[in-house]
Coordinates of C-alpha atoms and ligand atoms in Angstrom, one line a residue:
X1 CA 123.8 22.2 28.7
X2 CA 123.3 23.3 25.2
X3 CA 125.5 20.5 23.8
X4 CA 124.8 18.0 26.1
X5 CA 120.9 18.3 25.2
X6 CA 119.2 15.6 23.3
X7 CA 116.7 16.7 21.0
X8 CA 114.9 13.7 20.6
X9 CA 112.5 15.4 18.2
X10 CA 108.5 14.4 17.5
X11 CA 107.8 11.6 14.9
X12 CA 107.0 13.9 12.1
X13 CA 110.4 15.4 12.2
X14 CA 111.7 11.9 13.0
X15 CA 110.3 11.3 9.6
X16 CA 112.0 13.9 7.8
X17 CA 114.9 13.5 9.3
X18 CA 115.6 10.3 8.3
X19 CA 114.9 12.1 4.7
X20 CA 118.4 13.7 5.2
X21 CA 120.5 9.9 4.9
X22 CA 118.8 9.5 0.6
X23 CA 119.4 13.0 -0.2
X24 CA 122.7 13.1 1.5
X25 CA 123.2 10.3 -1.0
X26 CA 121.6 11.7 -4.2
X27 CA 123.7 14.8 -3.7
X28 CA 126.8 12.9 -3.6
X29 CA 125.8 10.4 -6.6
X30 CA 125.6 13.5 -8.4
X31 CA 128.5 16.1 -7.7
X32 CA 130.7 12.8 -8.5
X33 CA 129.2 11.2 -11.2
X34 CA 128.0 13.7 -13.4
X35 CA 129.6 16.4 -15.4
X36 CA 126.9 19.2 -14.2
X37 CA 129.4 22.1 -13.6
X38 CA 128.2 23.9 -10.3
X39 CA 128.2 23.3 -6.9
X40 CA 126.0 20.7 -6.5
X41 CA 127.5 19.9 -3.0
X42 CA 125.6 23.0 -1.3
X43 CA 122.7 21.2 -1.1
X44 CA 124.8 19.5 1.5
X45 CA 122.5 22.2 3.3
X46 CA 119.4 21.0 2.4
X47 CA 120.9 17.9 4.0
X48 CA 122.2 19.4 6.7
X49 CA 118.4 21.2 7.3
X50 CA 116.8 18.0 7.0
X51 CA 118.9 16.4 9.9
X52 CA 118.8 19.4 12.1
X53 CA 115.1 18.5 13.0
X54 CA 116.3 15.4 15.0
X55 CA 119.4 15.9 16.0
X56 CA 121.1 17.6 18.8
X57 CA 123.8 20.0 18.9
X58 CA 126.7 17.4 19.0
X59 CA 124.5 15.4 16.0
X60 CA 124.1 18.9 13.9
X61 CA 128.1 19.7 14.5
X62 CA 129.0 15.7 13.2
X63 CA 126.4 16.1 10.2
X64 CA 128.1 19.0 8.9
X65 CA 131.9 17.6 9.4
X66 CA 130.0 14.8 7.2
X67 CA 128.7 16.6 5.0
X68 CA 131.6 18.6 4.3
X69 CA 134.4 15.5 3.8
X70 CA 131.5 13.6 1.3
X71 CA 131.9 17.4 -0.8
X72 CA 135.4 16.9 -0.9
X73 CA 135.9 13.5 -1.4
X74 CA 133.3 14.4 -4.4
X75 CA 135.9 17.3 -5.2
X76 CA 138.7 14.4 -4.7
X77 CA 137.3 12.0 -6.7
X78 CA 135.7 14.0 -10.0
X79 CA 138.7 16.5 -10.4
X80 CA 141.8 14.2 -9.4
X81 CA 143.0 14.9 -13.0
X82 CA 141.7 18.4 -13.9
X83 CA 142.0 20.2 -11.2
X84 CA 140.8 23.8 -11.8
X85 CA 140.6 27.1 -10.4
X86 CA 137.1 27.1 -11.0
X87 CA 136.3 23.7 -9.7
X88 CA 138.4 24.5 -5.8
X89 CA 136.2 28.0 -5.9
X90 CA 132.8 25.8 -6.4
X91 CA 134.3 23.4 -3.6
X92 CA 134.9 26.3 -1.3
X93 CA 131.6 28.1 -1.6
X94 CA 130.2 24.5 -0.8
X95 CA 132.1 24.0 2.1
X96 CA 131.3 27.4 3.4
X97 CA 127.6 27.4 2.8
X98 CA 127.7 23.6 5.0
X99 CA 130.4 25.4 7.0
X100 CA 128.0 28.8 8.0
X101 CA 124.3 26.8 8.0
X102 CA 126.0 24.3 10.1
X103 CA 126.6 27.4 12.8
X104 CA 123.9 28.8 12.4
X105 CA 121.4 25.3 13.4
X106 CA 123.4 25.4 16.2
X107 CA 123.4 28.2 17.5
X108 CA 119.7 28.2 16.4
X109 CA 119.3 25.1 18.9
X110 CA 121.0 26.4 21.2
X111 CA 118.5 29.2 21.7
X112 CA 115.3 27.0 21.4
X113 CA 117.1 24.4 24.5
X114 CA 117.4 27.6 25.8
X115 CA 113.7 28.5 25.4
X116 CA 112.5 24.8 25.9
X117 CA 114.5 25.4 29.5
X118 CA 113.0 28.7 30.0
X119 CA 109.5 27.6 29.3
X120 CA 109.6 24.7 31.5
X121 CA 110.7 26.5 34.4
X122 CA 108.1 28.9 33.7
X123 CA 105.1 26.1 34.0
X124 CA 107.2 24.4 36.7
X125 CA 106.8 27.9 38.6
X126 CA 103.1 28.4 37.5
X127 CA 102.5 25.2 38.6
X128 CA 103.9 25.7 42.3
X129 CA 102.2 29.4 42.8
X130 CA 98.8 27.7 41.0
X131 CA 99.6 24.8 43.8
X132 CA 100.6 27.1 46.2
X133 CA 97.5 29.4 46.0
X134 CA 95.2 26.3 46.1
X135 CA 96.3 24.7 49.2
X136 CA 97.1 28.5 51.4
X137 CA 95.0 28.5 54.6
X138 CA 95.3 32.2 53.9
X139 CA 92.1 33.7 51.7
X140 CA 93.9 34.3 48.4
X141 CA 92.0 36.6 46.0
X142 CA 93.3 36.8 41.7
X143 CA 92.0 40.0 40.9
X144 CA 91.6 42.4 37.5
X145 CA 92.8 46.0 38.0
X146 CA 93.1 46.8 34.5
X147 CA 89.5 49.0 34.7
X148 CA 90.9 50.9 37.7
X149 CA 93.8 52.1 36.4
X150 CA 91.9 53.3 33.2
X151 CA 89.7 55.2 35.1
X152 CA 92.8 56.1 37.0
X153 CA 94.9 57.3 33.8
X154 CA 91.4 59.4 32.5
X155 CA 91.6 61.2 35.9
X156 CA 95.1 62.2 35.4
X157 CA 94.4 63.1 31.9
X158 CA 91.4 65.3 33.2
X159 CA 94.1 67.4 35.4
X160 CA 93.5 65.7 38.6
X161 CA 96.9 65.9 40.4
X162 CA 95.9 65.6 44.1
X163 CA 93.6 62.3 44.7
X164 CA 92.6 62.9 48.0
X165 CA 91.4 65.8 47.5
X166 CA 89.2 65.1 44.5
X167 CA 88.0 61.7 46.7
X168 CA 86.7 64.7 49.6
X169 CA 85.0 66.5 46.9
X170 CA 83.3 63.4 45.4
X171 CA 82.0 61.2 48.1
X172 CA 80.8 58.3 46.2
X173 CA 83.7 58.4 43.8
X174 CA 85.5 55.4 45.6
X175 CA 82.7 53.0 45.8
X176 CA 82.5 53.1 42.2
X177 CA 85.8 52.4 42.2
X178 CA 85.3 49.7 43.8
X179 CA 82.6 48.5 41.1
X180 CA 85.4 48.4 38.5
X181 CA 87.9 45.5 40.2
X182 CA 86.3 41.6 39.2
X183 CA 87.7 38.7 41.2
X184 CA 88.9 36.2 38.8
X185 CA 89.6 33.7 40.6
X186 CA 89.8 32.5 44.5
X187 CA 90.7 30.4 46.5
X188 CA 89.2 27.3 49.3
X189 CA 90.1 28.9 52.1
X190 CA 88.6 32.5 51.0
X191 CA 85.2 30.7 50.0
X192 CA 85.4 29.5 53.6
X193 CA 86.4 32.4 54.9
X194 CA 83.2 34.5 53.2
X195 CA 80.8 31.3 53.4
X196 CA 80.3 30.9 50.1
X197 CA 79.0 27.3 48.7
X198 CA 80.9 27.3 45.3
X199 CA 83.1 30.4 43.3
X200 CA 80.8 31.1 40.8
X201 CA 79.4 33.1 43.9
X202 CA 82.4 35.6 44.5
X203 CA 83.7 35.4 41.3
X204 CA 82.6 38.7 39.5
X205 CA 82.6 42.8 40.7
X206 CA 84.4 42.8 44.0
X207 CA 81.5 45.9 45.1
X208 CA 79.6 43.5 46.7
X209 CA 81.5 42.4 49.2
X210 CA 82.7 46.1 50.4
X211 CA 80.8 47.5 52.7
X212 CA 79.5 51.0 52.1
X213 CA 82.1 52.9 53.8
X214 CA 85.2 51.2 53.9
X215 CA 87.9 53.4 54.4
X216 CA 90.9 51.2 53.1
X217 CA 89.2 51.3 49.4
X218 CA 90.6 55.2 49.3
X219 CA 93.9 54.0 50.1
X220 CA 94.4 51.5 47.9
X221 CA 93.5 54.0 45.0
X222 CA 96.1 56.1 46.6
X223 CA 98.3 53.6 46.7
X224 CA 97.9 52.7 42.8
X225 CA 97.4 56.4 42.1
X226 CA 101.2 56.8 43.7
X227 CA 103.0 53.8 42.2
X228 CA 103.3 51.7 44.9
X229 CA 104.3 48.4 44.8
X230 CA 102.8 47.2 48.1
X231 CA 99.5 47.6 49.7
X232 CA 98.6 46.6 53.2
X233 CA 96.1 47.8 55.5
X234 CA 92.7 47.0 57.6
X235 CA 90.0 46.6 55.6
X236 CA 85.9 45.7 55.7
X237 CA 84.2 42.8 54.0
X238 CA 80.9 41.5 53.8
X239 CA 80.4 37.9 54.4
X240 CA 77.9 35.5 52.3
X241 CA 76.0 35.9 55.3
X242 CA 76.4 39.3 56.2
X243 CA 78.2 39.1 58.7
X244 CA 80.9 42.1 58.7
X245 CA 84.6 40.8 58.9
X246 CA 88.1 42.4 60.1
X247 CA 90.5 41.7 57.6
X248 CA 94.1 42.1 56.9
X249 CA 94.9 43.1 53.0
X250 CA 98.0 42.4 51.3
X251 CA 98.0 43.2 48.3
X252 CA 101.1 43.7 45.3
X253 CA 100.9 45.0 42.1
X254 CA 102.8 44.8 39.3
X255 CA 105.5 47.0 38.8
X256 CA 105.6 47.0 35.4
X257 CA 102.8 48.9 34.6
X258 CA 101.6 45.6 33.3
X259 CA 99.9 42.7 34.6
X260 CA 96.6 44.6 36.6
X261 CA 94.8 41.6 34.9
X262 CA 96.4 39.2 37.4
X263 CA 96.6 41.1 41.3
X264 CA 97.2 38.8 43.5
X265 CA 95.3 40.1 47.0
X266 CA 96.0 37.7 50.2
X267 CA 93.4 38.3 53.4
X268 CA 93.7 37.3 56.6
X269 CA 90.5 37.7 58.8
X270 CA 91.3 39.5 62.5
X271 CA 87.7 39.1 63.3
X272 CA 87.4 37.2 66.5
X273 CA 91.5 38.9 67.3
X274 CA 89.8 42.3 67.0
X275 CA 86.9 41.4 69.2
X276 CA 89.1 40.0 71.5
X277 CA 91.1 41.9 71.7
X278 CA 88.3 44.7 72.0
X279 CA 86.9 43.0 75.6
X280 CA 90.2 42.7 76.6
X281 CA 90.5 46.6 76.6
X282 CA 87.0 46.9 78.1
X283 CA 88.1 44.6 80.8
X284 CA 91.5 46.2 81.4
X285 CA 90.0 49.9 81.6
X286 CA 87.3 48.4 83.6
X287 CA 90.0 47.1 86.3
X288 CA 92.0 50.4 85.7
X289 CA 88.8 52.1 87.3
X290 CA 88.5 49.5 90.0
X291 CA 91.4 49.7 91.2
X292 CA 92.2 53.4 91.2
X293 CA 88.7 53.7 93.0
X294 CA 89.9 51.2 95.3
X295 CA 93.2 53.4 95.8
X296 CA 90.9 56.3 96.1
X297 CA 89.2 55.2 98.7
X298 CA 91.3 53.6 100.5
X299 CA 93.6 57.3 100.1
X300 CA 89.9 59.1 101.1
X301 CA 89.5 56.9 104.0
X302 CA 93.6 57.7 104.8
X303 CA 93.3 61.3 104.9
X304 CA 90.1 60.9 106.9
X305 CA 91.6 59.5 109.6
X306 CA 94.8 61.3 109.6
X307 CA 92.9 64.7 109.0
X308 CA 90.2 63.9 111.8
X309 CA 93.2 64.5 114.5
X310 CA 94.5 68.2 113.3
X311 CA 91.2 68.8 112.9
X312 CA 90.0 67.6 116.2
X313 CA 92.7 69.8 118.1
X314 CA 92.4 72.8 116.0
X315 CA 88.7 73.1 117.0
X316 CA 89.3 72.6 120.7
X317 CA 92.3 75.0 120.7
X318 CA 89.2 77.1 118.7
X319 CA 87.1 77.6 121.7
X320 CA 90.2 77.4 124.6
X321 CA 90.6 80.5 122.5
X322 CA 87.1 81.7 122.6
X323 CA 86.8 81.0 126.2
X324 CA 90.5 82.6 126.7
X325 CA 89.3 86.3 125.0
X326 CA 86.0 86.3 126.6
X327 CA 86.8 86.6 130.4
X328 CA 87.2 89.4 132.0
X329 CA 89.8 90.6 131.5
X330 CA 90.8 88.6 128.6
X331 CA 94.0 86.3 129.5
X332 CA 95.4 87.2 125.5
X333 CA 98.4 85.6 126.8
X334 CA 96.9 82.1 126.8
X335 CA 94.7 82.6 124.1
X336 CA 97.9 83.8 121.5
X337 CA 99.2 80.7 122.8
X338 CA 96.1 78.3 121.7
X339 CA 96.0 80.4 118.4
X340 CA 99.9 79.0 118.2
X341 CA 98.8 75.2 118.4
X342 CA 96.0 76.2 115.9
X343 CA 98.5 77.3 113.0
X344 CA 100.5 74.1 114.4
X345 CA 97.7 71.8 113.6
X346 CA 96.9 73.6 110.5
X347 CA 100.2 73.0 108.6
X348 CA 100.6 69.8 109.8
X349 CA 96.8 68.8 107.9
X350 CA 97.9 71.1 105.4
X351 CA 101.7 68.3 105.1
X352 CA 99.2 65.5 105.3
X353 CA 97.4 67.0 101.9
X354 CA 100.4 68.0 100.5
X355 CA 102.2 63.9 101.2
X356 CA 98.0 62.6 100.0
X357 CA 99.3 64.8 96.6
X358 CA 102.6 63.1 96.5
X359 CA 100.8 59.3 96.6
X360 CA 98.7 60.5 93.7
X361 CA 101.8 61.0 91.6
X362 CA 104.1 59.2 93.0
X363 CA 105.4 58.2 89.4
X364 CA 106.2 61.2 88.5
X365 CA 110.2 60.9 88.4
X366 CA 110.8 64.3 86.7
X367 CA 114.6 63.1 85.6
X368 CA 113.4 61.6 81.8
X369 CA 114.7 63.6 79.1
X370 CA 111.8 63.6 76.4
X371 CA 111.2 64.4 72.9
X372 CA 107.3 65.8 73.3
X373 CA 106.8 65.4 69.7
X374 CA 108.0 61.4 69.2
X375 CA 105.5 61.0 72.8
X376 CA 102.5 62.8 71.5
X377 CA 103.3 60.1 67.8
X378 CA 103.3 57.1 70.6
X379 CA 100.1 58.5 72.2
X380 CA 98.2 58.5 68.8
X381 CA 99.3 55.0 68.4
X382 CA 98.0 53.6 71.4
X383 CA 94.9 55.4 70.8
X384 CA 94.3 55.1 67.2
X385 CA 91.6 52.3 68.6
X386 CA 89.8 54.2 70.8
X387 CA 90.3 57.3 68.1
X388 CA 88.6 54.9 65.2
X389 CA 86.2 54.4 67.5
X390 CA 85.1 57.5 67.7
X391 CA 85.3 58.2 64.1
X392 CA 87.6 61.1 65.3
X393 CA 90.8 62.5 63.2
X394 CA 94.0 63.3 65.6
X395 CA 95.8 66.0 63.5
X396 CA 99.1 67.2 64.5
X397 CA 100.9 70.3 64.2
X398 CA 105.0 69.9 65.1
X399 CA 107.0 73.7 65.4
X400 CA 110.7 72.8 64.4
X401 CA 113.4 73.3 66.5
X402 CA 110.9 72.1 70.0
X403 CA 113.3 71.5 72.6
X404 CA 113.3 67.9 74.9
X405 CA 111.5 68.6 77.8
X406 CA 112.8 67.2 81.5
X407 CA 109.4 65.4 83.4
X408 CA 108.3 61.8 83.5
X409 CA 107.9 59.8 80.6
X410 CA 105.2 57.8 81.9
X411 CA 103.9 60.9 84.1
X412 CA 103.7 63.0 80.4
X413 CA 102.2 59.9 78.2
X414 CA 99.1 59.4 81.3
X415 CA 98.3 63.6 81.0
X416 CA 98.5 63.4 77.0
X417 CA 96.3 60.3 77.2
X418 CA 93.8 61.7 79.6
X419 CA 93.0 64.8 77.6
X420 CA 92.9 63.7 74.2
X421 CA 90.5 60.8 76.1
X422 CA 88.4 63.7 77.4
X423 CA 88.3 66.1 74.2
X424 CA 86.6 62.7 72.5
X425 CA 84.1 62.0 75.5
X426 CA 83.4 66.1 74.3
X427 CA 83.6 65.8 70.8
X428 CA 81.2 62.0 71.7
X429 CA 78.9 64.0 74.4
X430 CA 78.5 67.1 71.5
X431 CA 77.5 65.4 69.2
X432 CA 80.4 67.2 66.8
X433 CA 80.0 66.2 63.0
X434 CA 83.7 67.3 62.5
X435 CA 85.6 65.2 65.0
X436 CA 89.3 66.5 65.1
X437 CA 91.7 66.6 67.8
X438 CA 94.7 68.4 67.0
X439 CA 97.4 68.7 69.0
X440 CA 99.7 71.1 68.5
X441 CA 103.9 71.3 70.4
X442 CA 105.8 74.7 70.0
X443 CA 107.9 76.5 72.5
X444 CA 106.7 79.5 73.6
X445 CA 108.8 82.3 74.8
X446 CA 111.3 81.6 77.8
X447 CA 109.4 81.7 81.2
X448 CA 111.4 83.9 84.0
X449 CA 114.5 82.7 81.7
X450 CA 113.7 79.6 81.3
X451 CA 113.1 77.8 77.9
X452 CA 109.4 76.2 77.4
X453 CA 107.4 73.6 75.5
X454 CA 103.8 73.5 75.5
X455 CA 101.8 70.9 74.3
X456 CA 98.1 72.0 73.0
X457 CA 95.2 69.3 72.5
X458 CA 92.3 71.2 71.0
X459 CA 89.1 69.6 70.7
X460 CA 85.7 70.4 68.7
X461 CA 82.9 70.0 71.6
X462 CA 81.1 72.2 73.2
X463 CA 84.0 73.6 75.1
X464 CA 84.2 74.4 78.5
X465 CA 81.1 76.0 80.3
X466 CA 81.7 78.9 83.3
X467 CA 80.1 76.8 86.0
X468 CA 82.1 74.0 85.5
X469 CA 85.5 76.2 84.8
X470 CA 86.9 76.6 88.8
X471 CA 86.3 73.1 89.7
X472 CA 87.5 71.8 86.4
X473 CA 90.6 70.5 88.3
X474 CA 89.6 69.4 91.4
X475 CA 89.5 65.8 92.5
X476 CA 86.0 64.6 92.4
X477 CA 84.4 67.4 90.2
X478 CA 83.0 65.2 87.1
X479 CA 79.9 65.8 84.7
X480 CA 80.0 62.5 83.5
X481 CA 77.5 59.7 85.0
X482 CA 80.4 57.4 84.9
X483 CA 83.4 59.9 85.4
X484 CA 85.5 59.9 88.9
X485 CA 87.1 63.2 87.9
X486 CA 90.0 62.4 89.5
X487 CA 91.8 62.8 85.7
X488 CA 92.4 66.2 85.1
X489 CA 93.1 66.4 89.0
X490 CA 95.9 63.9 88.3
X491 CA 97.0 65.4 85.0
X492 CA 97.4 69.1 86.9
X493 CA 99.7 67.5 89.5
X494 CA 101.7 65.3 87.1
X495 CA 102.8 68.6 84.9
X496 CA 103.1 71.1 88.5
X497 CA 105.7 68.3 89.9
X498 CA 107.7 68.3 87.0
X499 CA 107.6 72.3 87.1
X500 CA 105.5 73.1 84.8
X501 CA 101.7 73.8 84.5
X502 CA 98.1 73.1 83.2
X503 CA 95.7 75.1 81.9
X504 CA 92.6 75.6 79.7
X505 CA 90.3 78.0 77.7
X506 CA 87.9 77.9 75.1
X507 CA 88.1 78.5 71.4
X508 CA 87.2 81.2 69.4
X509 CA 86.2 78.7 66.7
X510 CA 84.7 76.1 69.2
X511 CA 86.0 73.5 71.8
X512 CA 88.3 72.9 74.0
X513 CA 91.8 73.8 74.3
X514 CA 93.8 72.4 77.7
X515 CA 97.3 73.2 77.4
X516 CA 100.3 72.6 79.2
X517 CA 103.3 73.9 79.3
X518 CA 107.1 72.5 80.9
X519 CA 110.7 73.5 81.2
X520 CA 112.9 72.3 78.5
X521 CA 115.3 69.9 79.6
X522 CA 118.6 72.2 78.8
X523 CA 117.8 73.9 81.8
X524 CA 119.1 72.0 85.3
X525 CA 116.3 70.5 87.1
X526 CA 114.4 72.8 88.8
X527 CA 112.4 72.3 91.8
X528 CA 109.0 71.3 91.5
X529 CA 107.0 74.6 91.5
X530 CA 104.7 75.4 94.6
X531 CA 101.5 73.6 94.5
X532 CA 99.2 76.7 93.0
X533 CA 95.7 75.6 91.8
X534 CA 95.9 72.1 92.5
X535 CA 93.9 68.8 93.2
X536 CA 94.5 68.7 96.7
X537 CA 94.7 72.7 96.8
X538 CA 90.6 73.4 98.2
X539 CA 91.7 70.7 101.3
X540 CA 94.7 72.6 102.4
X541 CA 94.4 75.2 105.0
X542 CA 97.9 77.0 103.3
X543 CA 96.0 77.7 100.0
X544 CA 94.0 80.7 102.0
X545 CA 96.8 82.7 102.6
Ligands
ADP601 P1 85.9 62.8 84.5 O1 86.7 62.2 83.1 O2 85.8 61.6 84.9 O3 85.0 63.3 84.5 P2 88.2 64.3 84.8 O4 88.9 64.6 85.5 O5 89.1 64.1 83.6 O6 87.3 63.4 85.3 O7 87.3 65.3 84.0 C1 86.6 66.7 84.6 C2 85.5 67.4 84.2 O8 86.5 67.7 83.1 C3 84.5 66.4 83.1 O9 83.8 65.9 83.9 C4 84.2 67.2 82.5 O10 82.8 67.6 82.8 C5 85.0 68.6 81.9 N1 86.0 68.4 81.1 C6 87.4 68.1 80.9 N2 87.4 67.6 79.7 C7 87.0 67.8 78.9 C8 86.9 68.3 77.5 N3 88.0 68.5 76.8 N4 85.4 69.4 77.2 C9 84.9 69.9 77.5 N5 84.7 69.5 79.2 C10 85.8 68.8 79.9

C-alpha cells in the first residue's frame, strides 16, 4: 500500500533530511521577524524537498501540513495589525506552493514505491528462474539467436519468401545458421547430458554439437521465419565423447521481437527410450512373423489333410471312369456316374479352399464406415519411424469430396501398411536416390452404378518385372530372401472380401503403383465379389472353368 510504506532512506539521505528542521526554523524566523516584503514562506518548499528524501507518504503529508501551519502562523504574527492585500496574496502563493509540492512529492513517492516493488518482484522472479534453471533435472540452455534473426532479416530483405525452397536450393545453409547460434549458459543437467566436465566446454557456438544432417535445424529456422513462439521436435546432438543422442527439443522464442539474445531451450534425452522402442518393435515384428508362419504352417497342414480325401476320391473315380470307358462296349452310364462323383469331390475341394481363404482374412468384417483420407493419415503416423529409418518421405494427395467407404478398418489399415512397407522395401532394394512414396485418394467413375473410392500407393523402386507380374498376388510368391509372400495375397483377399479390387501397374516414370478401389459407404453394403484372381485361386479347381 503506497501510503503505508515507510521509506527509511539511506544514511546520506537521512543526513540531508535532518537539515530540513533547522531550515524550517530559519524560514519561520525570517518570515515572522523580518520586514522582507516577499513570499519567504515559499522557502518551505525546500524544507519539504529535503524532508521528502527520508519520509514516508504520511510523513510528507504531515511535514506539508506543518509547513502550511508555520506559514499561516508567521503571517498572523507579523500582519495581525496591518493585514493588507499583498500580504494575504503572498501568504496564499506560499501555501499553494507548499500544497502543490506536497502533492507532487506524494505522487513521486507512490511511483517510487511502485517501482521498488516491481524491481523487488523482478529480482525475486529472476532468482527463482535462476534456481530453477540451475537445479532442473532437464537440460536447459540459454542461447543467443540474434545473429540468426539478423541473417533471416537479411534474406527477407533480399526478397526470399519461401524459406523451405531456399534451404533446399542451398544445402549447407541450415548448418551455417547453426554456427550463428551461441550458447551463453547451461545448467548442470546439460553438462551431464553431454558428458562435459565444465561449462567452458559447452558455451560458444552450438555448431559442434550438431550432426551434419540434423533435420531439426531447418525446422527451427522455419519456426523463427514464421514468427512462431514455440518449437518442439526431435533432434540429434553430439555428446562430448562423440555419442549421437536423440533428444526432444523445446524452444520458446520471445514474441515481442526482442530478447532473442536469451532464448531458453529445454532438452530431454530419449536415446535410451528410442533404442528400447526399436528393440520392442523389432521383437514385435519378429513375433508377428513367427506367429504368421506358425498359422500358415498349421493352415497348410490342415488344407493338405482336408484336400487329401476329395483329391484321392477324384483320382479313384477317374481311374474307374477310364476303366468303364475302355470296356468293349464302353459302359457310358457308369462312367458318367464316376464323372458326377468327380465333379462333386472337385466342388468339395473348392469349398475347402474357399473356407481357408476366409480364415486368412477372418478379421475383415466389412461393415464399418471409414474415411480413407483419415486412415491414410493414421497409417502415415504409424509408419513414421519406418519412413524415417528408410529416409523416405510419404506424401499424400487427397481429392476433395471423397466419400467414406464401407470396409474393415483393421483390414484396410493392414492393406495400406503392407503396400507402403512393400514400397519402402522396393526403393531400398533399388537404391533409389529419391525415396518418395505417394498415396493418392480419389473417387473414380462409379462401377456398375456403385460409387467407388480409389487409393493408389506409388513408389520409386524398380517396378514390377514381367516375370513376377502374373504371380505377384499368389500366396507364398516372394522374391525377397526373408519374405513370406503372403502380404499381397492377404491384401487382395481383404479388399475383395469388402467388394473391391486390388491391381498393380508400373508408373511411366518408374516405380510400382498398387491401386485398390472399394465401394463408397453411401451405397448399401454389398455382397463380396466372387473370388476372382485371389490368393486361393490357383488351388481352386472352380477357377479353371
Ligand atoms: P513379401 O513381401 O513377403 O515378399 P508380398 O506378398 O508382400 O510378400 O510381396 C510379394 C512380392 O511382390 C515381393 O517379394 C516382391 O517381389 C513383389 N513386390 C511387392 N511389392 C512390390 C513393389 N512395391 N515393387 C516391386 N515389387 C514388389
